Each structure stands twice: as structure tokens, then as C-alpha cells.
mmCIF file with all atom_site columns, C-alpha atoms in Angstrom:
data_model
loop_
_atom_site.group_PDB
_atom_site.id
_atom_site.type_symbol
_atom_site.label_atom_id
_atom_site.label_alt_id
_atom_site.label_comp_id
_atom_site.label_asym_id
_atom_site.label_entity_id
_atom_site.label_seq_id
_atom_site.pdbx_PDB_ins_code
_atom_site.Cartn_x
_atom_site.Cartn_y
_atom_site.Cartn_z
_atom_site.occupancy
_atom_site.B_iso_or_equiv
_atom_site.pdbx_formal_charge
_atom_site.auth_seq_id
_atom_site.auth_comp_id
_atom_site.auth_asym_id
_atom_site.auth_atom_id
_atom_site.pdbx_PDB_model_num
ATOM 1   C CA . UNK A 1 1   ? 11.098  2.075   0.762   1.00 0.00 ? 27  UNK A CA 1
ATOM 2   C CA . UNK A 1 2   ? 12.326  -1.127  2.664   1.00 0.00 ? 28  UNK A CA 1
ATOM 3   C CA . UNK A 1 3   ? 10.093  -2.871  5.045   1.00 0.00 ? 29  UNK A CA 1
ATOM 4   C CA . UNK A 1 4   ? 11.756  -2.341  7.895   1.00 0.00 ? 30  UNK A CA 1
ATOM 5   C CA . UNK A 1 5   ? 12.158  1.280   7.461   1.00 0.00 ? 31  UNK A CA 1
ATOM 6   C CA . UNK A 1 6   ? 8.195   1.424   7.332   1.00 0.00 ? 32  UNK A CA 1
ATOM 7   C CA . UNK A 1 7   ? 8.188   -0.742  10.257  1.00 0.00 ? 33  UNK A CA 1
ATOM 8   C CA . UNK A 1 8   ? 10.690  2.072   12.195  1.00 0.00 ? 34  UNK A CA 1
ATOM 9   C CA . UNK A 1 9   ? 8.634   4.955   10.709  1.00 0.00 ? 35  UNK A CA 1
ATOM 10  C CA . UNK A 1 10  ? 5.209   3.261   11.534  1.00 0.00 ? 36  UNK A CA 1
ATOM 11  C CA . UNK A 1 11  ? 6.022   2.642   14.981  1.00 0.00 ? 37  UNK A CA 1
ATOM 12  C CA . UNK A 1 12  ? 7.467   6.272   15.802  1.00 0.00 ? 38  UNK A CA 1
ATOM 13  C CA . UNK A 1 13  ? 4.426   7.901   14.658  1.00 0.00 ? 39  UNK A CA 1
ATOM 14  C CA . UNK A 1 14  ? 2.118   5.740   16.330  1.00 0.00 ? 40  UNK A CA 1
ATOM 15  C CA . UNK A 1 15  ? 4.532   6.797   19.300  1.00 0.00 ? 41  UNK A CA 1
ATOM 16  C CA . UNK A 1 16  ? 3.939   10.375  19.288  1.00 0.00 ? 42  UNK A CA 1
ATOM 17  C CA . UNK A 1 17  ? 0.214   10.211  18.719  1.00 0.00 ? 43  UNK A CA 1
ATOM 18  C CA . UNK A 1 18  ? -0.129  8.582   22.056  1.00 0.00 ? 44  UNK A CA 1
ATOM 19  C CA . UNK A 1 19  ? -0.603  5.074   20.151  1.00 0.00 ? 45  UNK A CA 1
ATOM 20  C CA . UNK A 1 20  ? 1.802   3.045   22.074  1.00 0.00 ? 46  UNK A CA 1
ATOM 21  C CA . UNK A 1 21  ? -0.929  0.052   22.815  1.00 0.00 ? 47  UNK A CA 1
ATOM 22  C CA . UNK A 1 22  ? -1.592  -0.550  19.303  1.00 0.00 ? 48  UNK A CA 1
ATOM 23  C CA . UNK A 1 23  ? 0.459   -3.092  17.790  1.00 0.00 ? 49  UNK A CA 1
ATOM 24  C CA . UNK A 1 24  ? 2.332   -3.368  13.884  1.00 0.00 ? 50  UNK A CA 1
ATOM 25  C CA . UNK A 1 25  ? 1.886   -6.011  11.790  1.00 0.00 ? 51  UNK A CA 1
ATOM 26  C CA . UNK A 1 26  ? 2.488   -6.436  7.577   1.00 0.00 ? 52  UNK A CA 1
ATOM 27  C CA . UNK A 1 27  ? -0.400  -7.889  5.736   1.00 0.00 ? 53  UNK A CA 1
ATOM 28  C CA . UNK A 1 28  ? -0.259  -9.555  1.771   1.00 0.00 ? 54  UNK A CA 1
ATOM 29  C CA . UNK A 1 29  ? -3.211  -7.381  0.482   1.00 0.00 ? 55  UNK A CA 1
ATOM 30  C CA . UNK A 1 30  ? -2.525  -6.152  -2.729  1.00 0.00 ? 56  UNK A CA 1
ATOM 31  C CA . UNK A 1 31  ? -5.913  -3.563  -2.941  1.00 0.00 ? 57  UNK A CA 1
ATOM 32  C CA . UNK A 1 32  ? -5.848  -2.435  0.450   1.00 0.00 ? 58  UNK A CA 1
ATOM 33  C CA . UNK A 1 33  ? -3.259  -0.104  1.842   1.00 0.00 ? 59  UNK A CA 1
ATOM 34  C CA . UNK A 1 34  ? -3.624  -0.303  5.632   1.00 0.00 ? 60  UNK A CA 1
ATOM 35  C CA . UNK A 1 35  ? -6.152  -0.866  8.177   1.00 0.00 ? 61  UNK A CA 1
ATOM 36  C CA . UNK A 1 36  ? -6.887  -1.100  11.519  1.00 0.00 ? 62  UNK A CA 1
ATOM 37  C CA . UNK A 1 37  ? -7.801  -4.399  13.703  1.00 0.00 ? 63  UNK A CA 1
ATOM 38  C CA . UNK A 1 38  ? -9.825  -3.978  16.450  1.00 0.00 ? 64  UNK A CA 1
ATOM 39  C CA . UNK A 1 39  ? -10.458 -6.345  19.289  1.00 0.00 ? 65  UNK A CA 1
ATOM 40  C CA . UNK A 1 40  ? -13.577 -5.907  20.808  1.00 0.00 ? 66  UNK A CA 1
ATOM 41  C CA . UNK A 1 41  ? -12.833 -8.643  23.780  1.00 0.00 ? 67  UNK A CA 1
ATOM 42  C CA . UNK A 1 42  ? -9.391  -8.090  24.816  1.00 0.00 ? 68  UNK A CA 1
ATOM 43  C CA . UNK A 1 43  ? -9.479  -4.243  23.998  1.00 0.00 ? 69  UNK A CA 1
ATOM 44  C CA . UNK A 1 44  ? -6.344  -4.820  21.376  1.00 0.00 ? 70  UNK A CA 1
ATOM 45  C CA . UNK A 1 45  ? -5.691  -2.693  18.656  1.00 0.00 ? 71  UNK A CA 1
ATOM 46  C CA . UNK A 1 46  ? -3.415  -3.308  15.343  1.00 0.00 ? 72  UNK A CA 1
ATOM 47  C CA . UNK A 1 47  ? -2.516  -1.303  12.623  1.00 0.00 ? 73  UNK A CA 1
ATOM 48  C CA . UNK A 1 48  ? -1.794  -3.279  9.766   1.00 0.00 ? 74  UNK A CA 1
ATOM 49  C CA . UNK A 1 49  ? 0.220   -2.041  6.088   1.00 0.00 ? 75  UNK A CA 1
ATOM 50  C CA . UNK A 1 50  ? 0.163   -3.839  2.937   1.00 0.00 ? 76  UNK A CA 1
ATOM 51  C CA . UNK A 1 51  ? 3.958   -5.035  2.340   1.00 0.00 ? 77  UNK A CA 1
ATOM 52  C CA . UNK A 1 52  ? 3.099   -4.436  -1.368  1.00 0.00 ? 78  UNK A CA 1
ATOM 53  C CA . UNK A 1 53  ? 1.806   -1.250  -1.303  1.00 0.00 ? 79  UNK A CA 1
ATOM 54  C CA . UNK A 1 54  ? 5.278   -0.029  1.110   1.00 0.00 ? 80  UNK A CA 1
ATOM 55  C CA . UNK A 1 55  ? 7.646   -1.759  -1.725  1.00 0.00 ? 81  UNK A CA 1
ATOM 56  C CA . UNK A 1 56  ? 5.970   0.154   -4.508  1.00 0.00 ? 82  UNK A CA 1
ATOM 57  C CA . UNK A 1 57  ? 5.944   3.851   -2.828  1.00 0.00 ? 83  UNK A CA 1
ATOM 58  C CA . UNK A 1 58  ? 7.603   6.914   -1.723  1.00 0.00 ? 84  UNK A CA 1
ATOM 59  C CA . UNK A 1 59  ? 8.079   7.901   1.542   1.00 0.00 ? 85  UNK A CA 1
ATOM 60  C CA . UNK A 1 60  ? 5.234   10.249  1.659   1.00 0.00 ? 86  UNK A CA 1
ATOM 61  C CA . UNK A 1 61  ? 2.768   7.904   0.391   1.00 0.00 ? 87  UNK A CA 1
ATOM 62  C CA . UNK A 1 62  ? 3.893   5.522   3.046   1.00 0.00 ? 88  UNK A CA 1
ATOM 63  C CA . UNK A 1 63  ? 3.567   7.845   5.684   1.00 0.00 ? 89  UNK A CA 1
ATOM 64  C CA . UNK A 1 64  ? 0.537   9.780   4.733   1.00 0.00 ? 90  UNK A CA 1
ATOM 65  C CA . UNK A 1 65  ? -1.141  6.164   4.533   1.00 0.00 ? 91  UNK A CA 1
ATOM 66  C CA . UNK A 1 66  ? 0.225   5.087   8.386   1.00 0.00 ? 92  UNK A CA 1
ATOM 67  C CA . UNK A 1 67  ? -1.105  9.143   9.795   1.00 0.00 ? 93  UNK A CA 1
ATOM 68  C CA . UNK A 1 68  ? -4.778  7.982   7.910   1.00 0.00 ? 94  UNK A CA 1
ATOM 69  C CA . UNK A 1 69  ? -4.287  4.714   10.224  1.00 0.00 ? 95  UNK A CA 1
ATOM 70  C CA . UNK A 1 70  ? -3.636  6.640   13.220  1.00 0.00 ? 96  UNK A CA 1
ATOM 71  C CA . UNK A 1 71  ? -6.128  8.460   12.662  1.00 0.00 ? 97  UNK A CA 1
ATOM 72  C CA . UNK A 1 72  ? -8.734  5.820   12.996  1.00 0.00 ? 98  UNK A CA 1
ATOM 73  C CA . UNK A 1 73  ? -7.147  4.446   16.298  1.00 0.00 ? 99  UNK A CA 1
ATOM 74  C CA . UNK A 1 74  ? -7.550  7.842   17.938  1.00 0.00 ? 100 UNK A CA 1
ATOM 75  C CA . UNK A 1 75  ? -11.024 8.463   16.113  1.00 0.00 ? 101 UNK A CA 1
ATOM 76  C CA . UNK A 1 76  ? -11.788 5.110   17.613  1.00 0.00 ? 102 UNK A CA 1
ATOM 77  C CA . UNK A 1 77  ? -14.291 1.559   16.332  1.00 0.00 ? 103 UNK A CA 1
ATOM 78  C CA . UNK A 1 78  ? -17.197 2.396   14.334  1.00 0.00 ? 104 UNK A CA 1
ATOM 79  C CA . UNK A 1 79  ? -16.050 5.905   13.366  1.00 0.00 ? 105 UNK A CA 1
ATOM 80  C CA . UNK A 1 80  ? -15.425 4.867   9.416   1.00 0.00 ? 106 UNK A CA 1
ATOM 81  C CA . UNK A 1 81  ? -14.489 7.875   7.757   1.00 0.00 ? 107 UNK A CA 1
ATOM 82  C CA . UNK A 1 82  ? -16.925 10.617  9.532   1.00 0.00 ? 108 UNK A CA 1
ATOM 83  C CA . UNK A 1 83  ? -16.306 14.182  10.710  1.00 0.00 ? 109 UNK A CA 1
ATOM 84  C CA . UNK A 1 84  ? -14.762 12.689  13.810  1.00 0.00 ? 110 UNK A CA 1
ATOM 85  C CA . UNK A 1 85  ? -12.376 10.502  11.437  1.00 0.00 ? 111 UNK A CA 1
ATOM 86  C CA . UNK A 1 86  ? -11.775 14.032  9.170   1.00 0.00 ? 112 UNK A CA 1
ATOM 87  C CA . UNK A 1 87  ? -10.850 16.014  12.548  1.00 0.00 ? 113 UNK A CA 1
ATOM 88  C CA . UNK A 1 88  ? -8.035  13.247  14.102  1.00 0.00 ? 114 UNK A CA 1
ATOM 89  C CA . UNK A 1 89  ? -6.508  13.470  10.503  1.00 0.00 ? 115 UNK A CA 1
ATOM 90  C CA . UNK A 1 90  ? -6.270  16.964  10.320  1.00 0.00 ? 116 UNK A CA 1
ATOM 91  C CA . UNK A 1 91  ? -4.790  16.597  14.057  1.00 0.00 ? 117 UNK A CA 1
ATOM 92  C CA . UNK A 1 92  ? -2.182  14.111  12.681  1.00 0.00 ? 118 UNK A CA 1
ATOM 93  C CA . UNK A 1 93  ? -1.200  15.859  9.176   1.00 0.00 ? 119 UNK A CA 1
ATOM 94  C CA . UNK A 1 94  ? -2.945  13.198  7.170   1.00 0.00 ? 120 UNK A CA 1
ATOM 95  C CA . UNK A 1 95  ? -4.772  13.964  3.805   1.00 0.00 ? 121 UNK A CA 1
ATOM 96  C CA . UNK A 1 96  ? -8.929  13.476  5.442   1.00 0.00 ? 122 UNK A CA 1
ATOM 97  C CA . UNK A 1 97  ? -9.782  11.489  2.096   1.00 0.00 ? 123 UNK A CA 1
ATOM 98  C CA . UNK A 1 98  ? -11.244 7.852   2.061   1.00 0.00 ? 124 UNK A CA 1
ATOM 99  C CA . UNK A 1 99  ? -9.314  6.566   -0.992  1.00 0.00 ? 125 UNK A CA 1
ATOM 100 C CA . UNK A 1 100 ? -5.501  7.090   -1.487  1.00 0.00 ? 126 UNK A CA 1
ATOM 101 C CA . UNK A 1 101 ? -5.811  8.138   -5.925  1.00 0.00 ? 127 UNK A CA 1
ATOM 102 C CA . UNK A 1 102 ? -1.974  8.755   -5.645  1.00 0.00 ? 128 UNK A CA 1
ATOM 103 C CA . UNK A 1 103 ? -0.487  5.630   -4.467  1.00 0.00 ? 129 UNK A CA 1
ATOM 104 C CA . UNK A 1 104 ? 0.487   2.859   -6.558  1.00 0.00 ? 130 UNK A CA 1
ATOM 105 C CA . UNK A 1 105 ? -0.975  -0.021  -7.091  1.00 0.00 ? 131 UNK A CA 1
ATOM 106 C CA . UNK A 1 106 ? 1.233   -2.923  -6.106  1.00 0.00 ? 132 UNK A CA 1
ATOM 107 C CA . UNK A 1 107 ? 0.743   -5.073  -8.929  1.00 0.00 ? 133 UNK A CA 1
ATOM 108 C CA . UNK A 1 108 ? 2.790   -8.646  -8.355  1.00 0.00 ? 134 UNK A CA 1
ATOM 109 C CA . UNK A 1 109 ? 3.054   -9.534  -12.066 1.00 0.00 ? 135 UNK A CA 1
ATOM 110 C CA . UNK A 1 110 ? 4.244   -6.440  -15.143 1.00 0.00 ? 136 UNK A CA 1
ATOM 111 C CA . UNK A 1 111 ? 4.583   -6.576  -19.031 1.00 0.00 ? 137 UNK A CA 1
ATOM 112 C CA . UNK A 1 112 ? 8.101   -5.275  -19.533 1.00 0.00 ? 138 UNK A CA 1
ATOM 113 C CA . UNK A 1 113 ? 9.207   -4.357  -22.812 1.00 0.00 ? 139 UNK A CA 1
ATOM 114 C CA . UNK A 1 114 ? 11.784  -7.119  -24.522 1.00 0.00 ? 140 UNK A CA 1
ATOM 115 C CA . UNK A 1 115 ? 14.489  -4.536  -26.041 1.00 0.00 ? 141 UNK A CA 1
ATOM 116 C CA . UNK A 1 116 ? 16.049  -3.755  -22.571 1.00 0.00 ? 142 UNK A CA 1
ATOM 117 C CA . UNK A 1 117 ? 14.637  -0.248  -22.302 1.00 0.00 ? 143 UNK A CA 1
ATOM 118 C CA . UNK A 1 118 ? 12.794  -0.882  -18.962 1.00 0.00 ? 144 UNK A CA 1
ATOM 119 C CA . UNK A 1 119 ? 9.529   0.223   -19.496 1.00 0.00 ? 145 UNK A CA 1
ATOM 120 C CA . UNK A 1 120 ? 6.203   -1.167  -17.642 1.00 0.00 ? 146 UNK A CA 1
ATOM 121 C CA . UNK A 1 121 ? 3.392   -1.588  -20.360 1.00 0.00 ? 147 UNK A CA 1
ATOM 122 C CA . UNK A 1 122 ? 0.809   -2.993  -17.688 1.00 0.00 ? 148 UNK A CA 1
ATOM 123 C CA . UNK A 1 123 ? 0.795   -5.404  -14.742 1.00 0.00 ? 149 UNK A CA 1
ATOM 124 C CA . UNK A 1 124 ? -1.918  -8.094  -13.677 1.00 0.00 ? 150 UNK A CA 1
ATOM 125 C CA . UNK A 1 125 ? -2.287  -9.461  -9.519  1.00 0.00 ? 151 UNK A CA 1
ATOM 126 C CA . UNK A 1 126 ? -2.268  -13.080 -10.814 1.00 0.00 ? 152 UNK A CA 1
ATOM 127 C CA . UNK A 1 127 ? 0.293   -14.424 -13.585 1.00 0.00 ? 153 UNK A CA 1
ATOM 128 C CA . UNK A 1 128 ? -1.561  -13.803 -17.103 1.00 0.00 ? 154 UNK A CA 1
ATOM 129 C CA . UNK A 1 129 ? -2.286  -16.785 -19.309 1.00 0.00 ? 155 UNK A CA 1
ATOM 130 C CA . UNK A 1 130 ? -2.077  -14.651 -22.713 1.00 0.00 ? 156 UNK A CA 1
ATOM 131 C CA . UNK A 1 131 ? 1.278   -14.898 -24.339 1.00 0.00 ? 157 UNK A CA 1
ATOM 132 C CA . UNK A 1 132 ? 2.529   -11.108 -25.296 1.00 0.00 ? 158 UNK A CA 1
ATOM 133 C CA . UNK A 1 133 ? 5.640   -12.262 -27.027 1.00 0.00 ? 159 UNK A CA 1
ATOM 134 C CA . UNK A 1 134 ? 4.083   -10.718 -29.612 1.00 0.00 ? 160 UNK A CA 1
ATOM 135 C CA . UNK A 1 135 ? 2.723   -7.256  -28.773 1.00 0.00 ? 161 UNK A CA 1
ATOM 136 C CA . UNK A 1 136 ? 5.150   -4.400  -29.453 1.00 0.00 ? 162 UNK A CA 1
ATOM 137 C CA . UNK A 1 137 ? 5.464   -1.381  -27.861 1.00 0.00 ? 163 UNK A CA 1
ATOM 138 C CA . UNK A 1 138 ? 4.327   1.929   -30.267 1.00 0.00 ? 164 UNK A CA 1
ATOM 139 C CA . UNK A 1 139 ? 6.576   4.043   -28.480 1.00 0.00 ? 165 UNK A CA 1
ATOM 140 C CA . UNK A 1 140 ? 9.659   1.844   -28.631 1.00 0.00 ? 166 UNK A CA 1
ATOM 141 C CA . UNK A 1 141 ? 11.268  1.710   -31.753 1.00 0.00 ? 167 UNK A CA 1
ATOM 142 C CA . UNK A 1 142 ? 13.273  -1.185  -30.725 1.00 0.00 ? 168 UNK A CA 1
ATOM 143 C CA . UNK A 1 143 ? 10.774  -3.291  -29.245 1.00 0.00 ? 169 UNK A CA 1
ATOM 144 C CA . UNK A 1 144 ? 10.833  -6.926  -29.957 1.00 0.00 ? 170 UNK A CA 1
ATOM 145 C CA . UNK A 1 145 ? 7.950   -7.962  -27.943 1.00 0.00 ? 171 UNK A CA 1
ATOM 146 C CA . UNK A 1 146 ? 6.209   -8.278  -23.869 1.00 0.00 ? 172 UNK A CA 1
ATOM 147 C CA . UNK A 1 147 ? 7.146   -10.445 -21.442 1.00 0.00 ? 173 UNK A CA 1
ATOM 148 C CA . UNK A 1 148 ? 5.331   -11.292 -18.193 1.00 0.00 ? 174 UNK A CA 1
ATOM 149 C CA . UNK A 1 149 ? 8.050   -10.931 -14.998 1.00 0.00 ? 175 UNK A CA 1
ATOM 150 C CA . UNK A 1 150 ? 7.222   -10.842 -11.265 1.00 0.00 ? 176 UNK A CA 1
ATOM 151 C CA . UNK A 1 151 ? 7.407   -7.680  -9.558  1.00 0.00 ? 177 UNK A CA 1
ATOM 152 C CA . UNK A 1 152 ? 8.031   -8.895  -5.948  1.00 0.00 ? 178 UNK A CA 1
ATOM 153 C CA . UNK A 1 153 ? 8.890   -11.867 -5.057  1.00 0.00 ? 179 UNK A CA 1
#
């Protein structure tokens, strides 16, 4: 998905579920998927997505992850991921599950294969030092060797 269709999608749910205080902002976490900011003094709320994690899933991956945000605004601080927590994400359609096991992990560096075919052998969050040149794929007949490219820029 593109970030600003996120953005549009993130800020019409938190419409409907009565969220309209809570403010949107993108984050460069690479493990995390979303969370939620709270503001103890000024009473301020924001619900925060990983730009990494939006560029490397599907729409319903995206969305289930901003409904398990939601979630926690209208379960409210200190609620981690409790019965009350469970309850708002049943109200909201989210999955009521701590950890996401279906989303992808936004990796900013990948071992491609050489020959052109396009396929992903691995990927690593900082640039590797190991050369992979050469590695070969065993279910590529035409592979020449890895090479390290950057996923997102």
C-alpha cells in the first residue's frame, strides 16, 4: 500500500470509532507495527504506524494492525493487552492477539538472486558486511550468485 492511502484509511477508522482527538503520525520502527502515545499531562493521544511495515503489506494487514491501535485508545492507558483490550477489539473487528505472526517483516536490506529471476533469499535491518557474490541459489538453475540491494529507500 502507499503511505498516504494508510494515512486516509487510518484516519477514517479512527473517525468512526469515536477517535477523532487522537492524532496520526508515521514512525521508522522496523520491529514494531504500531502503537499508541499517550500524554499523561496534556491528555493527547497518538496513534503511530511503522512506514515500513505499511510499504511491505496488504491492505488487511494494514488495517487489522490500525483496528488493534484503536483498540487500545478506546480500551484506554495501562490496559496492555487484557480482557478489556480483547473486548474493544472484538468491538472494532480486530484480530484480539498481542503479536501480528502474519505480517511481514519490513526488512530494509534483501539478498536477491543475480540471474534476474527476482527471488528474495533473505534480508538483514542493517547492510550485511559478508559478501554473497558467491552463494547460489539451489532452486535456481541459473543462478550466478547474491547480491545485497535496499528494499526501501
Amino acid at each position: 500500500m502507499e503511505l498516504k492511502e494508510v494515512k486516509q484509511l487510518a484516519k477514517q477508522l479512527m473517525t468512526k470509532w469515536g477517535c477523532d482527538d487522537c492524532k496520526f503520525a508515521w514512525n521508522n520502527r522496523r520491529r514494531a507495527l504500531g502503537l499508541v502515545k499517550w500524554n499523561r499531562i496534556t491528555g493527547t493521544k497518538e496513534l503511530q504506524l511503522s512506514r515500513y511495515f505499511a510499504l511491505a503489506n496488504d491492505f488487511n494487514e494494514v488495517k487489522d494492525v490500525i483496528l488493534h491501535e484503536i483498540a487500545h485508545i478506546l480500551a484506554g492507558p495501562d490496559q496492555g493487552h487484557n480482557a478489556v483490550w480483547k473486548a474493544a477489539c472484538r468491538k472494532v473487528g480486530a484480530r484480539p492477539e498481542r503479536l501480528n505472526r502474519t505480517a511481514k517483516t519490513a526488512y530494509k536490506y534483501q539478498l536477491k538472486c543475480d540471474c534476474g529471476c527476482g527471488t528474495v533469499a533473505g534480508g538483514f535491518f542493517s547492510k550485511p558486511r559478508k559478501d554473497y557474490t558467491n552463494y547460489r541459489l539451489t532452486t535456481c538453475s541459473t543462478s550466478t550468485g547474491l547480491r545485497v540491494v535496499e528494499a526501501y529507500k
